[in-house]
mmCIF file of C-alpha atoms and ligand atoms in Angstrom:
data_model
loop_
_atom_site.group_PDB
_atom_site.id
_atom_site.type_symbol
_atom_site.label_atom_id
_atom_site.label_comp_id
_atom_site.label_asym_id
_atom_site.label_seq_id
_atom_site.Cartn_x
_atom_site.Cartn_y
_atom_site.Cartn_z
ATOM 1 C CA UNK A 815 44.016 -2.014 68.412
ATOM 2 C CA UNK A 816 42.324 -1.879 64.844
ATOM 3 C CA UNK A 817 45.149 -3.530 63.044
ATOM 4 C CA UNK A 818 47.979 -5.893 63.793
ATOM 5 C CA UNK A 819 51.375 -5.196 63.634
ATOM 6 C CA UNK A 820 53.349 -7.072 60.798
ATOM 7 C CA UNK A 821 56.540 -7.083 63.130
ATOM 8 C CA UNK A 822 54.731 -8.420 66.172
ATOM 9 C CA UNK A 823 52.676 -11.222 64.202
ATOM 10 C CA UNK A 824 55.965 -12.422 62.650
ATOM 11 C CA UNK A 825 57.855 -12.293 66.120
ATOM 12 C CA UNK A 826 54.794 -14.087 67.919
ATOM 13 C CA UNK A 827 54.814 -16.921 65.621
ATOM 14 C CA UNK A 828 58.902 -17.167 65.212
ATOM 15 C CA UNK A 829 58.605 -16.436 61.447
ATOM 16 C CA UNK A 830 62.036 -15.308 60.025
ATOM 17 C CA UNK A 831 61.513 -11.578 59.175
ATOM 18 C CA UNK A 832 62.580 -10.301 55.513
ATOM 19 C CA UNK A 833 61.662 -7.076 53.769
ATOM 20 C CA UNK A 834 59.682 -9.052 51.246
ATOM 21 C CA UNK A 835 57.606 -11.016 54.020
ATOM 22 C CA UNK A 836 56.676 -7.779 56.011
ATOM 23 C CA UNK A 837 55.488 -6.010 52.882
ATOM 24 C CA UNK A 838 53.531 -9.138 51.619
ATOM 25 C CA UNK A 839 51.961 -9.632 55.121
ATOM 26 C CA UNK A 840 51.289 -5.950 55.390
ATOM 27 C CA UNK A 841 49.083 -6.161 52.102
ATOM 28 C CA UNK A 842 47.086 -9.158 53.523
ATOM 29 C CA UNK A 843 46.532 -7.124 56.962
ATOM 30 C CA UNK A 844 45.286 -4.206 55.070
ATOM 31 C CA UNK A 845 42.940 -5.914 52.648
ATOM 32 C CA UNK A 846 39.248 -6.355 53.509
ATOM 33 C CA UNK A 847 38.793 -8.955 50.786
ATOM 34 C CA UNK A 848 41.046 -12.270 49.888
ATOM 35 C CA UNK A 849 43.598 -11.837 47.432
ATOM 36 C CA UNK A 850 45.298 -14.118 44.911
ATOM 37 C CA UNK A 851 49.091 -14.433 44.704
ATOM 38 C CA UNK A 852 48.957 -12.634 41.242
ATOM 39 C CA UNK A 853 47.107 -9.704 43.108
ATOM 40 C CA UNK A 854 49.705 -9.665 45.983
ATOM 41 C CA UNK A 855 52.535 -9.627 43.535
ATOM 42 C CA UNK A 856 51.315 -6.699 41.828
ATOM 43 C CA UNK A 857 50.814 -4.915 44.806
ATOM 44 C CA UNK A 858 54.231 -5.427 46.267
ATOM 45 C CA UNK A 859 55.853 -4.751 42.988
ATOM 46 C CA UNK A 860 54.796 -1.317 42.948
ATOM 47 C CA UNK A 861 57.417 -0.318 45.813
ATOM 48 C CA UNK A 862 60.150 -3.152 45.392
ATOM 49 C CA UNK A 863 61.158 -5.942 42.986
ATOM 50 C CA UNK A 864 59.772 -9.153 44.679
ATOM 51 C CA UNK A 865 59.352 -11.941 42.296
ATOM 52 C CA UNK A 866 56.129 -14.197 42.259
ATOM 53 C CA UNK A 867 58.258 -17.085 43.638
ATOM 54 C CA UNK A 868 58.966 -15.331 46.609
ATOM 55 C CA UNK A 869 55.451 -14.236 47.147
ATOM 56 C CA UNK A 870 54.507 -17.947 46.806
ATOM 57 C CA UNK A 871 57.043 -19.081 49.400
ATOM 58 C CA UNK A 872 55.982 -16.411 51.759
ATOM 59 C CA UNK A 873 52.263 -17.337 51.674
ATOM 60 C CA UNK A 874 53.164 -20.888 52.233
ATOM 61 C CA UNK A 875 55.157 -19.801 55.321
ATOM 62 C CA UNK A 876 52.167 -17.715 56.395
ATOM 63 C CA UNK A 877 49.549 -20.384 56.082
ATOM 64 C CA UNK A 878 51.736 -22.768 57.905
ATOM 65 C CA UNK A 879 52.274 -20.485 60.579
ATOM 66 C CA UNK A 880 48.525 -19.754 61.119
ATOM 67 C CA UNK A 881 49.062 -16.094 59.726
ATOM 68 C CA UNK A 882 46.883 -16.390 56.780
ATOM 69 C CA UNK A 883 44.034 -18.777 55.330
ATOM 70 C CA UNK A 884 44.442 -20.376 51.959
ATOM 71 C CA UNK A 885 41.011 -20.432 50.354
ATOM 72 C CA UNK A 886 40.363 -22.839 47.462
ATOM 73 C CA UNK A 887 37.275 -21.095 46.154
ATOM 74 C CA UNK A 888 36.908 -21.951 42.573
ATOM 75 C CA UNK A 889 39.190 -25.068 42.459
ATOM 76 C CA UNK A 890 41.851 -23.055 40.134
ATOM 77 C CA UNK A 891 42.924 -19.951 41.887
ATOM 78 C CA UNK A 892 44.002 -20.057 45.576
ATOM 79 C CA UNK A 893 43.075 -16.941 47.486
ATOM 80 C CA UNK A 894 44.741 -15.812 50.701
ATOM 81 C CA UNK A 895 43.380 -13.595 53.548
ATOM 82 C CA UNK A 896 44.568 -12.882 56.951
ATOM 83 C CA UNK A 897 43.816 -15.193 59.790
ATOM 84 C CA UNK A 898 44.603 -12.982 62.782
ATOM 85 C CA UNK A 899 42.016 -11.877 65.754
ATOM 86 C CA UNK A 900 40.456 -9.099 63.216
ATOM 87 C CA UNK A 901 39.206 -11.983 60.789
ATOM 88 C CA UNK A 902 37.529 -14.715 62.500
ATOM 89 C CA UNK A 903 36.634 -17.797 60.444
ATOM 90 C CA UNK A 904 33.965 -17.283 58.160
ATOM 91 C CA UNK A 905 32.463 -18.758 54.947
ATOM 92 C CA UNK A 906 32.812 -17.239 51.505
ATOM 93 C CA UNK A 907 30.344 -16.507 48.581
ATOM 94 C CA UNK A 908 31.619 -17.143 45.266
ATOM 95 C CA UNK A 909 29.704 -15.455 42.277
ATOM 96 C CA UNK A 910 29.827 -17.989 39.354
ATOM 97 C CA UNK A 911 29.150 -15.404 36.877
ATOM 98 C CA UNK A 912 31.435 -12.496 37.612
ATOM 99 C CA UNK A 913 33.939 -14.488 39.639
ATOM 100 C CA UNK A 914 33.681 -12.265 42.750
ATOM 101 C CA UNK A 915 34.727 -13.701 46.118
ATOM 102 C CA UNK A 916 33.206 -12.205 49.080
ATOM 103 C CA UNK A 917 33.655 -12.727 53.027
ATOM 104 C CA UNK A 918 30.430 -13.531 54.766
ATOM 105 C CA UNK A 919 29.845 -12.959 58.477
ATOM 106 C CA UNK A 920 31.883 -14.836 61.142
ATOM 107 C CA UNK A 921 30.922 -18.005 62.141
ATOM 108 C CA UNK A 922 29.199 -17.871 65.588
ATOM 109 C CA UNK A 923 29.598 -20.043 68.625
ATOM 110 C CA UNK A 924 26.674 -22.349 67.254
ATOM 111 C CA UNK A 925 28.075 -22.709 63.921
ATOM 112 C CA UNK A 926 31.877 -23.487 65.110
ATOM 113 C CA UNK A 927 30.480 -25.940 67.602
ATOM 114 C CA UNK A 928 28.373 -27.752 64.858
ATOM 115 C CA UNK A 929 31.776 -28.025 62.839
ATOM 116 C CA UNK A 930 33.406 -29.624 65.760
ATOM 117 C CA UNK A 931 30.345 -31.972 66.331
ATOM 118 C CA UNK A 932 30.814 -33.194 62.948
ATOM 119 C CA UNK A 933 34.266 -33.886 63.042
ATOM 120 C CA UNK A 934 34.065 -35.277 66.600
ATOM 121 C CA UNK A 935 37.148 -37.476 66.867
ATOM 122 C CA UNK A 936 39.213 -35.678 64.258
ATOM 123 C CA UNK A 937 41.576 -32.984 64.976
ATOM 124 C CA UNK A 938 40.654 -30.030 62.607
ATOM 125 C CA UNK A 939 43.315 -27.953 61.116
ATOM 126 C CA UNK A 940 41.054 -25.848 58.702
ATOM 127 C CA UNK A 941 37.333 -25.323 57.748
ATOM 128 C CA UNK A 942 36.351 -24.102 54.293
ATOM 129 C CA UNK A 943 32.858 -23.329 53.290
ATOM 130 C CA UNK A 944 31.914 -21.768 49.996
ATOM 131 C CA UNK A 945 28.638 -20.841 49.041
ATOM 132 C CA UNK A 946 28.167 -20.403 45.383
ATOM 133 C CA UNK A 947 25.650 -18.573 43.193
ATOM 134 C CA UNK A 948 25.119 -15.137 41.707
ATOM 135 C CA UNK A 949 26.073 -12.113 43.475
ATOM 136 C CA UNK A 950 23.538 -8.806 43.876
ATOM 137 C CA UNK A 951 24.994 -7.449 40.566
ATOM 138 C CA UNK A 952 24.666 -10.429 38.630
ATOM 139 C CA UNK A 953 21.113 -11.712 39.595
HETATM 140 ZN ZN1 ZN B 456 44.785 -8.033 62.903
HETATM 141 ZN ZN1 ZN B 457 28.567 -11.452 40.212
HETATM 142 ZN ZN1 ZN B 458 37.116 -14.063 53.942
#
């Protein structure tokens, strides 16, 4: 399967299904790059009148249920991306010139065990790693 089904993900995580939630989740599943709440809002409002507060509430639920990751990339805007099997944990690159955010290759077994080792007696709920600099267009 090359894409998760919105309905099945919501069902599997016992998340209440609403029209707005399925639409928002579907955009996250289809996007290859992290999106901000504003970008998601613009994308859903093409087809229906869902307000920004609804988008924020849905995203909060998705993060709690492990369907999405919240990324604190530049300390201001929060970005969201799918957290299903099609999008394993990875670091992000943030261009300090143009603001572009890029997903890097997924962490392999070695990197993952390194994180586990660093936090040995702790319970990890999320790992965020942001590499900053200039992207290839801005060098
Ligand atoms: Zn998926
Ligand atoms: Zn750039
Ligand atoms: Zn990413």
